[in-house]
PDB file of C-alpha atoms in Angstrom:
ATOM      1  CA  MET A1338      34.286  -6.161 -10.617  1.00  0.00           C
ATOM      2  CA  ILE A1339      36.695  -3.773 -10.255  1.00  0.00           C
ATOM      3  CA  GLY A1340      34.172  -0.113 -10.295  1.00  0.00           C
ATOM      4  CA  MET A1341      31.546  -1.980  -8.620  1.00  0.00           C
ATOM      5  CA  THR A1342      29.403  -1.403  -5.687  1.00  0.00           C
ATOM      6  CA  ASP A1343      27.804  -3.857  -3.024  1.00  0.00           C
ATOM      7  CA  TYR A1344      25.505  -2.187  -0.993  1.00  0.00           C
ATOM      8  CA  HIS A1345      23.344  -5.123   0.956  1.00  0.00           C
ATOM      9  CA  MET A1346      26.135  -6.749   3.278  1.00  0.00           C
ATOM     10  CA  HIS A1347      24.994  -7.943   6.703  1.00  0.00           C
ATOM     11  CA  THR A1348      27.528  -8.902   9.597  1.00  0.00           C
ATOM     12  CA  VAL A1349      28.054 -10.577  12.992  1.00  0.00           C
ATOM     13  CA  LEU A1350      25.536  -7.843  15.071  1.00  0.00           C
ATOM     14  CA  SER A1351      22.538  -9.532  12.784  1.00  0.00           C
ATOM     15  CA  ASP A1352      21.733 -12.332  10.815  1.00  0.00           C
ATOM     16  CA  GLY A1353      25.541 -12.558   9.569  1.00  0.00           C
ATOM     17  CA  LYS A1354      28.328 -14.839  10.277  1.00  0.00           C
ATOM     18  CA  ASN A1355      31.423 -12.620   9.520  1.00  0.00           C
ATOM     19  CA  SER A1356      32.392  -8.907  10.896  1.00  0.00           C
ATOM     20  CA  HIS A1357      32.775  -5.972   9.553  1.00  0.00           C
ATOM     21  CA  GLU A1358      36.955  -5.880   8.782  1.00  0.00           C
ATOM     22  CA  GLU A1359      36.459  -9.491   7.419  1.00  0.00           C
ATOM     23  CA  MET A1360      33.401  -8.502   5.375  1.00  0.00           C
ATOM     24  CA  ILE A1361      35.662  -5.233   4.098  1.00  0.00           C
ATOM     25  CA  GLN A1362      39.049  -7.139   3.230  1.00  0.00           C
ATOM     26  CA  ALA A1363      36.686 -10.048   1.214  1.00  0.00           C
ATOM     27  CA  ALA A1364      35.521  -7.033  -1.176  1.00  0.00           C
ATOM     28  CA  ILE A1365      38.609  -5.337  -1.510  1.00  0.00           C
ATOM     29  CA  ALA A1366      40.420  -9.110  -2.673  1.00  0.00           C
ATOM     30  CA  ILE A1367      37.105  -9.356  -5.752  1.00  0.00           C
ATOM     31  CA  GLY A1368      37.850  -5.210  -7.249  1.00  0.00           C
ATOM     32  CA  LEU A1369      35.444  -3.810  -5.517  1.00  0.00           C
ATOM     33  CA  ASP A1370      35.524   0.470  -4.774  1.00  0.00           C
ATOM     34  CA  GLU A1371      32.707   0.714  -2.917  1.00  0.00           C
ATOM     35  CA  ILE A1372      30.633  -1.537  -0.624  1.00  0.00           C
ATOM     36  CA  GLY A1373      27.233  -1.014   2.044  1.00  0.00           C
ATOM     37  CA  PHE A1374      26.824  -2.550   5.146  1.00  0.00           C
ATOM     38  CA  THR A1375      22.880  -3.129   6.362  1.00  0.00           C
ATOM     39  CA  ASP A1376      22.327  -5.154   9.171  1.00  0.00           C
ATOM     40  CA  HIS A1377      18.768  -5.595   9.487  1.00  0.00           C
ATOM     41  CA  LEU A1378      16.340  -3.140  11.868  1.00  0.00           C
ATOM     42  CA  CYS A1379      13.883  -4.167  13.108  1.00  0.00           C
ATOM     43  CA  LEU A1380      11.203  -2.668  15.690  1.00  0.00           C
ATOM     44  CA  LYS A1381       9.945  -6.755  15.942  1.00  0.00           C
ATOM     45  CA  PRO A1382      11.358  -8.531  18.765  1.00  0.00           C
ATOM     46  CA  VAL A1383      13.773 -11.422  16.619  1.00  0.00           C
ATOM     47  CA  ASP A1384      16.834 -13.134  17.152  1.00  0.00           C
ATOM     48  CA  TRP A1385      18.286 -11.963  13.210  1.00  0.00           C
ATOM     49  CA  ALA A1386      18.655  -8.048  13.532  1.00  0.00           C
ATOM     50  CA  ILE A1387      20.197  -5.537  15.220  1.00  0.00           C
ATOM     51  CA  SER A1388      20.010  -5.549  19.380  1.00  0.00           C
ATOM     52  CA  GLU A1389      19.427  -1.992  20.282  1.00  0.00           C
ATOM     53  CA  VAL A1390      22.387  -1.788  22.413  1.00  0.00           C
ATOM     54  CA  ASP A1391      24.491  -2.182  19.306  1.00  0.00           C
ATOM     55  CA  ILE A1392      22.953   0.440  17.431  1.00  0.00           C
ATOM     56  CA  PRO A1393      25.880   2.875  18.368  1.00  0.00           C
ATOM     57  CA  VAL A1394      28.853   0.010  18.291  1.00  0.00           C
ATOM     58  CA  MET A1395      27.672  -0.368  14.349  1.00  0.00           C
ATOM     59  CA  ALA A1396      28.304   3.025  13.578  1.00  0.00           C
ATOM     60  CA  GLU A1397      31.178   3.808  15.463  1.00  0.00           C
ATOM     61  CA  ARG A1398      32.856   0.451  13.685  1.00  0.00           C
ATOM     62  CA  ILE A1399      31.356   1.149  10.306  1.00  0.00           C
ATOM     63  CA  GLU A1400      33.166   4.847  11.579  1.00  0.00           C
ATOM     64  CA  ILE A1401      36.511   3.299  12.415  1.00  0.00           C
ATOM     65  CA  LEU A1402      37.352   1.049   9.291  1.00  0.00           C
ATOM     66  CA  ARG A1403      35.891   3.923   7.129  1.00  0.00           C
ATOM     67  CA  GLU A1404      38.436   5.411   7.449  1.00  0.00           C
ATOM     68  CA  ARG A1405      41.437   2.815   8.078  1.00  0.00           C
ATOM     69  CA  TYR A1406      40.787   1.802   4.680  1.00  0.00           C
ATOM     70  CA  GLN A1407      39.445   5.103   2.798  1.00  0.00           C
ATOM     71  CA  ASP A1408      42.549   4.177  -0.423  1.00  0.00           C
ATOM     72  CA  LYS A1409      41.343   1.086  -0.351  1.00  0.00           C
ATOM     73  CA  ILE A1410      37.567   1.182  -0.267  1.00  0.00           C
ATOM     74  CA  SER A1411      34.572   3.411  -0.277  1.00  0.00           C
ATOM     75  CA  VAL A1412      32.932   2.206   2.910  1.00  0.00           C
ATOM     76  CA  LYS A1413      28.781   3.290   2.749  1.00  0.00           C
ATOM     77  CA  PHE A1414      26.317   3.068   6.272  1.00  0.00           C
ATOM     78  CA  GLY A1415      23.116   1.744   4.985  1.00  0.00           C
ATOM     79  CA  ILE A1416      20.735  -0.375   7.320  1.00  0.00           C
ATOM     80  CA  GLU A1417      18.087  -2.786   6.332  1.00  0.00           C
ATOM     81  CA  VAL A1418      14.373  -1.600   7.987  1.00  0.00           C
ATOM     82  CA  ASP A1419      12.120  -4.001   8.138  1.00  0.00           C
ATOM     83  CA  TYR A1420       8.909  -2.172   7.131  1.00  0.00           C
ATOM     84  CA  LEU A1421       6.009  -2.745   9.514  1.00  0.00           C
ATOM     85  CA  GLU A1422       2.405  -1.507   9.197  1.00  0.00           C
ATOM     86  CA  GLY A1423       1.336   1.202  11.782  1.00  0.00           C
ATOM     87  CA  MET A1424       4.666   2.461  12.991  1.00  0.00           C
ATOM     88  CA  GLU A1425       6.452   3.956  11.113  1.00  0.00           C
ATOM     89  CA  GLU A1426       6.522   6.770  14.227  1.00  0.00           C
ATOM     90  CA  GLU A1427       9.056   4.426  15.819  1.00  0.00           C
ATOM     91  CA  ILE A1428      10.479   3.112  12.301  1.00  0.00           C
ATOM     92  CA  SER A1429      11.371   6.977  12.011  1.00  0.00           C
ATOM     93  CA  HIS A1430      12.328   7.794  16.098  1.00  0.00           C
ATOM     94  CA  ALA A1431      14.500   5.019  15.757  1.00  0.00           C
ATOM     95  CA  ILE A1432      16.720   5.443  12.288  1.00  0.00           C
ATOM     96  CA  ARG A1433      17.001   9.967  12.017  1.00  0.00           C
ATOM     97  CA  SER A1434      19.560  10.618  14.695  1.00  0.00           C
ATOM     98  CA  LEU A1435      21.613   7.513  12.401  1.00  0.00           C
ATOM     99  CA  PRO A1436      24.604   9.850  10.547  1.00  0.00           C
ATOM    100  CA  LEU A1437      22.776   6.915   6.942  1.00  0.00           C
ATOM    101  CA  ASP A1438      24.869   6.514   3.618  1.00  0.00           C
ATOM    102  CA  TYR A1439      20.704   5.651   2.469  1.00  0.00           C
ATOM    103  CA  ILE A1440      18.478   2.520   4.366  1.00  0.00           C
ATOM    104  CA  ILE A1441      16.538  -0.035   2.893  1.00  0.00           C
ATOM    105  CA  GLY A1442      13.066  -0.092   3.345  1.00  0.00           C
ATOM    106  CA  SER A1443      12.374  -4.430   3.328  1.00  0.00           C
ATOM    107  CA  VAL A1444       9.311  -6.433   4.305  1.00  0.00           C
ATOM    108  CA  HIS A1445       9.625  -9.770   5.585  1.00  0.00           C
ATOM    109  CA  PHE A1446       6.534  -9.771   8.242  1.00  0.00           C
ATOM    110  CA  ILE A1447       2.938  -9.580   6.523  1.00  0.00           C
ATOM    111  CA  GLY A1448       0.918  -9.343  10.241  1.00  0.00           C
ATOM    112  CA  ASN A1449       3.144 -11.092  12.914  1.00  0.00           C
ATOM    113  CA  TRP A1450       3.937 -13.094   9.969  1.00  0.00           C
ATOM    114  CA  ASN A1451       8.019 -13.470   9.331  1.00  0.00           C
ATOM    115  CA  PHE A1452       7.494 -15.219   6.049  1.00  0.00           C
ATOM    116  CA  ASP A1453      10.721 -15.063   5.005  1.00  0.00           C
ATOM    117  CA  THR A1454      11.873 -18.259   7.520  1.00  0.00           C
ATOM    118  CA  ASP A1455       9.061 -19.205   8.112  1.00  0.00           C
ATOM    119  CA  LYS A1456       6.848 -21.196   5.444  1.00  0.00           C
ATOM    120  CA  SER A1457       4.169 -22.599   8.574  1.00  0.00           C
ATOM    121  CA  LEU A1458       1.641 -20.442   6.393  1.00  0.00           C
ATOM    122  CA  TYR A1459       1.148 -20.690   3.272  1.00  0.00           C
ATOM    123  CA  GLY A1460      -1.623 -22.381   2.142  1.00  0.00           C
ATOM    124  CA  LYS A1461      -3.904 -20.087   4.868  1.00  0.00           C
ATOM    125  CA  TRP A1462      -5.041 -18.929   1.249  1.00  0.00           C
ATOM    126  CA  THR A1463      -4.726 -18.718  -1.894  1.00  0.00           C
ATOM    127  CA  ASN A1464      -1.009 -17.462  -3.740  1.00  0.00           C
ATOM    128  CA  ASP A1465      -2.734 -14.753  -5.116  1.00  0.00           C
ATOM    129  CA  ARG A1466      -4.097 -13.558  -2.306  1.00  0.00           C
ATOM    130  CA  LEU A1467      -0.526 -13.484  -0.685  1.00  0.00           C
ATOM    131  CA  TYR A1468       0.675 -11.956  -3.218  1.00  0.00           C
ATOM    132  CA  GLU A1469      -1.798  -8.729  -3.271  1.00  0.00           C
ATOM    133  CA  MET A1470      -0.938  -8.363   1.292  1.00  0.00           C
ATOM    134  CA  TYR A1471       2.643  -8.229   0.409  1.00  0.00           C
ATOM    135  CA  PHE A1472       2.383  -6.332  -2.799  1.00  0.00           C
ATOM    136  CA  ASP A1473      -0.102  -2.867  -0.573  1.00  0.00           C
ATOM    137  CA  LEU A1474       3.163  -3.937   1.818  1.00  0.00           C
ATOM    138  CA  ILE A1475       5.192  -3.385  -0.022  1.00  0.00           C
ATOM    139  CA  GLN A1476       3.228   0.169  -1.687  1.00  0.00           C
ATOM    140  CA  LYS A1477       3.416   1.156   1.823  1.00  0.00           C
ATOM    141  CA  ALA A1478       7.455   1.306   2.990  1.00  0.00           C
ATOM    142  CA  ALA A1479       7.463   3.108  -0.962  1.00  0.00           C
ATOM    143  CA  SER A1480       5.061   5.872   0.253  1.00  0.00           C
ATOM    144  CA  SER A1481       6.124   6.078   3.549  1.00  0.00           C
ATOM    145  CA  GLY A1482       8.871   8.465   2.920  1.00  0.00           C
ATOM    146  CA  LEU A1483      11.060   6.507   4.934  1.00  0.00           C
ATOM    147  CA  PHE A1484      13.882   4.969   2.417  1.00  0.00           C
ATOM    148  CA  ASP A1485      15.721   5.007  -0.011  1.00  0.00           C
ATOM    149  CA  ILE A1486      15.884   1.771  -1.820  1.00  0.00           C
ATOM    150  CA  ILE A1487      12.897  -1.036  -2.116  1.00  0.00           C
ATOM    151  CA  GLY A1488      15.056  -3.946  -1.176  1.00  0.00           C
ATOM    152  CA  HIS A1489      14.373  -7.827  -2.684  1.00  0.00           C
ATOM    153  CA  LEU A1490      11.087  -6.195  -4.623  1.00  0.00           C
ATOM    154  CA  ASP A1491       9.686  -9.868  -4.785  1.00  0.00           C
ATOM    155  CA  ILE A1492      10.663 -12.185  -2.140  1.00  0.00           C
ATOM    156  CA  ILE A1493       7.506 -13.194  -1.019  1.00  0.00           C
ATOM    157  CA  LYS A1494       8.796 -16.229  -4.533  1.00  0.00           C
ATOM    158  CA  LYS A1495      11.236 -17.188  -2.044  1.00  0.00           C
ATOM    159  CA  PHE A1496      10.171 -20.494  -1.862  1.00  0.00           C
ATOM    160  CA  ARG A1497       9.326 -20.987  -5.124  1.00  0.00           C
ATOM    161  CA  VAL A1498       5.478 -19.811  -4.167  1.00  0.00           C
ATOM    162  CA  TYR A1499       4.115 -18.625  -7.556  1.00  0.00           C
ATOM    163  CA  PRO A1500       0.582 -16.404  -7.502  1.00  0.00           C
ATOM    164  CA  GLU A1501      -2.125 -18.452  -9.761  1.00  0.00           C
ATOM    165  CA  SER A1502      -2.911 -15.617 -11.415  1.00  0.00           C
ATOM    166  CA  ASP A1503      -1.059 -12.742 -13.867  1.00  0.00           C
ATOM    167  CA  GLN A1504      -0.471 -10.981 -11.393  1.00  0.00           C
ATOM    168  CA  THR A1505       1.287  -7.935 -14.068  1.00  0.00           C
ATOM    169  CA  GLU A1506      -1.461  -5.566 -13.131  1.00  0.00           C
ATOM    170  CA  LEU A1507      -0.644  -5.560  -9.532  1.00  0.00           C
ATOM    171  CA  ILE A1508       2.975  -5.371 -10.232  1.00  0.00           C
ATOM    172  CA  GLU A1509       2.697  -2.015 -12.658  1.00  0.00           C
ATOM    173  CA  LYS A1510       0.161  -0.687  -9.562  1.00  0.00           C
ATOM    174  CA  THR A1511       3.501  -1.402  -6.997  1.00  0.00           C
ATOM    175  CA  LEU A1512       6.193   0.146  -9.565  1.00  0.00           C
ATOM    176  CA  LYS A1513       4.361   3.148 -10.225  1.00  0.00           C
ATOM    177  CA  VAL A1514       4.039   3.770  -6.725  1.00  0.00           C
ATOM    178  CA  ILE A1515       8.271   3.289  -6.602  1.00  0.00           C
ATOM    179  CA  LYS A1516       8.170   5.559  -9.004  1.00  0.00           C
ATOM    180  CA  GLU A1517       6.222   8.571  -7.315  1.00  0.00           C
ATOM    181  CA  ASN A1518       7.268   8.728  -4.211  1.00  0.00           C
ATOM    182  CA  ASN A1519      10.792   8.957  -6.033  1.00  0.00           C
ATOM    183  CA  MET A1520      13.003   5.196  -4.652  1.00  0.00           C
ATOM    184  CA  VAL A1521      15.317   3.148  -6.213  1.00  0.00           C
ATOM    185  CA  VAL A1522      14.373  -0.187  -6.437  1.00  0.00           C
ATOM    186  CA  GLU A1523      17.912  -2.611  -6.015  1.00  0.00           C
ATOM    187  CA  LEU A1524      18.341  -5.976  -7.952  1.00  0.00           C
ATOM    188  CA  ASN A1525      19.672  -8.349  -5.269  1.00  0.00           C
ATOM    189  CA  THR A1526      21.310 -11.241  -6.509  1.00  0.00           C
ATOM    190  CA  GLY A1527      20.514 -12.961  -3.314  1.00  0.00           C
ATOM    191  CA  GLY A1528      17.750 -14.548  -4.309  1.00  0.00           C
ATOM    192  CA  MET A1529      20.167 -17.061  -7.119  1.00  0.00           C
ATOM    193  CA  ASP A1530      21.156 -18.582  -4.114  1.00  0.00           C
ATOM    194  CA  ARG A1531      18.022 -19.453  -2.898  1.00  0.00           C
ATOM    195  CA  PRO A1532      14.890 -21.885  -3.352  1.00  0.00           C
ATOM    196  CA  CYS A1533      13.346 -19.471  -6.153  1.00  0.00           C
ATOM    197  CA  LYS A1534      16.931 -19.409  -8.285  1.00  0.00           C
ATOM    198  CA  GLU A1535      16.219 -16.451  -9.678  1.00  0.00           C
ATOM    199  CA  PHE A1536      17.370 -12.418  -9.174  1.00  0.00           C
ATOM    200  CA  THR A1537      15.230 -10.517  -7.300  1.00  0.00           C
ATOM    201  CA  PRO A1538      12.826  -8.972  -8.608  1.00  0.00           C
ATOM    202  CA  ALA A1539      13.117 -11.106 -11.031  1.00  0.00           C
ATOM    203  CA  PRO A1540      14.023  -9.892 -14.629  1.00  0.00           C
ATOM    204  CA  SER A1541      11.098  -9.118 -15.937  1.00  0.00           C
ATOM    205  CA  ILE A1542       9.917  -6.660 -12.856  1.00  0.00           C
ATOM    206  CA  VAL A1543      13.458  -4.975 -13.881  1.00  0.00           C
ATOM    207  CA  GLU A1544      12.471  -5.071 -17.103  1.00  0.00           C
ATOM    208  CA  ARG A1545       8.992  -2.944 -16.135  1.00  0.00           C
ATOM    209  CA  CYS A1546      11.539  -0.996 -13.872  1.00  0.00           C
ATOM    210  CA  TYR A1547      13.569   0.085 -16.292  1.00  0.00           C
ATOM    211  CA  HIS A1548      10.720   0.908 -18.696  1.00  0.00           C
ATOM    212  CA  HIS A1549       8.748   3.258 -15.542  1.00  0.00           C
ATOM    213  CA  HIS A1550      12.649   5.033 -15.245  1.00  0.00           C
ATOM    214  CA  ILE A1551      12.777   3.227 -11.801  1.00  0.00           C
ATOM    215  CA  PRO A1552      16.693   3.919 -10.898  1.00  0.00           C
ATOM    216  CA  MET A1553      17.767   0.411  -9.996  1.00  0.00           C
ATOM    217  CA  THR A1554      21.635  -0.226  -7.097  1.00  0.00           C
ATOM    218  CA  LEU A1555      23.316  -3.762  -7.338  1.00  0.00           C
ATOM    219  CA  THR A1556      23.568  -5.838  -3.597  1.00  0.00           C
ATOM    220  CA  SER A1557      24.446  -9.172  -3.559  1.00  0.00           C
ATOM    221  CA  ASP A1558      22.596  -9.467   0.338  1.00  0.00           C
ATOM    222  CA  ALA A1559      26.665 -11.108   1.610  1.00  0.00           C
ATOM    223  CA  HIS A1560      25.634 -13.154   4.989  1.00  0.00           C
ATOM    224  CA  ARG A1561      29.091 -14.689   4.249  1.00  0.00           C
ATOM    225  CA  VAL A1562      32.648 -12.763   2.372  1.00  0.00           C
ATOM    226  CA  ASP A1563      31.526 -15.457   0.101  1.00  0.00           C
ATOM    227  CA  GLN A1564      28.888 -14.181  -0.748  1.00  0.00           C
ATOM    228  CA  ILE A1565      29.877 -10.482  -1.379  1.00  0.00           C
ATOM    229  CA  GLY A1566      28.784  -9.478  -5.539  1.00  0.00           C
ATOM    230  CA  ARG A1567      27.833 -12.774  -5.934  1.00  0.00           C
ATOM    231  CA  HIS A1568      26.398 -13.216  -9.514  1.00  0.00           C
ATOM    232  CA  PHE A1569      27.542 -10.081  -9.985  1.00  0.00           C
ATOM    233  CA  GLU A1570      28.733 -10.299 -13.670  1.00  0.00           C
ATOM    234  CA  THR A1571      25.167 -11.777 -14.443  1.00  0.00           C
ATOM    235  CA  ALA A1572      23.394  -9.180 -13.152  1.00  0.00           C
ATOM    236  CA  VAL A1573      25.458  -6.599 -15.243  1.00  0.00           C
ATOM    237  CA  ASP A1574      24.946  -8.262 -18.045  1.00  0.00           C
ATOM    238  CA  LEU A1575      21.187  -8.444 -17.828  1.00  0.00           C
ATOM    239  CA  LEU A1576      21.015  -4.998 -16.865  1.00  0.00           C
ATOM    240  CA  LYS A1577      22.294  -3.978 -20.108  1.00  0.00           C
ATOM    241  CA  SER A1578      20.750  -6.309 -22.101  1.00  0.00           C
ATOM    242  CA  ILE A1579      17.611  -4.376 -20.630  1.00  0.00           C
ATOM    243  CA  GLY A1580      18.576  -0.665 -21.372  1.00  0.00           C
ATOM    244  CA  PHE A1581      20.471   0.766 -17.872  1.00  0.00           C
ATOM    245  CA  GLU A1582      23.349   2.246 -18.184  1.00  0.00           C
ATOM    246  CA  GLU A1583      24.212   2.806 -15.310  1.00  0.00           C
ATOM    247  CA  LEU A1584      23.052   1.663 -11.298  1.00  0.00           C
ATOM    248  CA  VAL A1585      22.596   4.825  -7.869  1.00  0.00           C
ATOM    249  CA  THR A1586      25.820   5.395  -5.955  1.00  0.00           C
ATOM    250  CA  PHE A1587      24.401   6.743  -1.672  1.00  0.00           C
ATOM    251  CA  GLN A1588      25.629   9.550   0.492  1.00  0.00           C
ATOM    252  CA  ASN A1589      24.584  11.273   3.635  1.00  0.00           C
ATOM    253  CA  ARG A1590      21.020   9.886   1.564  1.00  0.00           C
ATOM    254  CA  GLU A1591      21.897  12.332  -1.656  1.00  0.00           C
ATOM    255  CA  ARG A1592      22.295   9.833  -4.934  1.00  0.00           C
ATOM    256  CA  GLY A1593      25.126   9.797  -6.966  1.00  0.00           C
ATOM    257  CA  ILE A1594      26.154   7.397 -10.829  1.00  0.00           C
ATOM    258  CA  LEU A1595      27.965   4.330 -11.301  1.00  0.00           C
ATOM    259  CA  LYS A1596      28.160   4.191 -15.711  1.00  0.00           C
ATOM    260  CA  ILE A1597      28.262   0.188 -15.715  1.00  0.00           C
TER     261      ILE A1597
END
């Protein structure tokens, strides 16, 4: 995986199992040239996101390790932020002082329900309605101006929950909003190890991203050292087969290009 990047990973500061340094060393061992840390920031009271007191600790730790390993790997400072409708100003305030390279905006909540970990409300609505509510939030996240990357675009399918009818129109509308707001979409390979057993977004949506000229970046959503760069060869093969020739990189919220 020489020359590759992995822009989505978590440490013990949120819900990961390893330290920043352990993740860096593992990434070097498999030949990555660049990685980005993206611990969770969520303005709801959850136990899987970074605590407020640890935010300056995170920033200091990344800066120290970035310098320590600069001759071996490029370390980027990212963050994965939950989009919460109606809390846009609070989210902006929470992140504006951080020296971030990029921000992943993700949707894990529909209202107060964390559908990513809590299965209890599946079945309350039709799956078509569930998809409509989820992708409406994705559209609002993309339109918010808060984020650089949309995280795991179709994660609503995580537990093999699929719509009853064809949702092509909803997906197309969502991708148009993403394009209009100049957003990047991540190809998150972590979905292969979730119940859905599929990249997020699905290959069919990756094809539509290419059609709409939506740029992509490549991520593993690693929560442990052994998940870094997982399924990347398959992902790169998919991207190339569709027509992608490059991925997006970031520094100081500015984009760069990585040829694949």
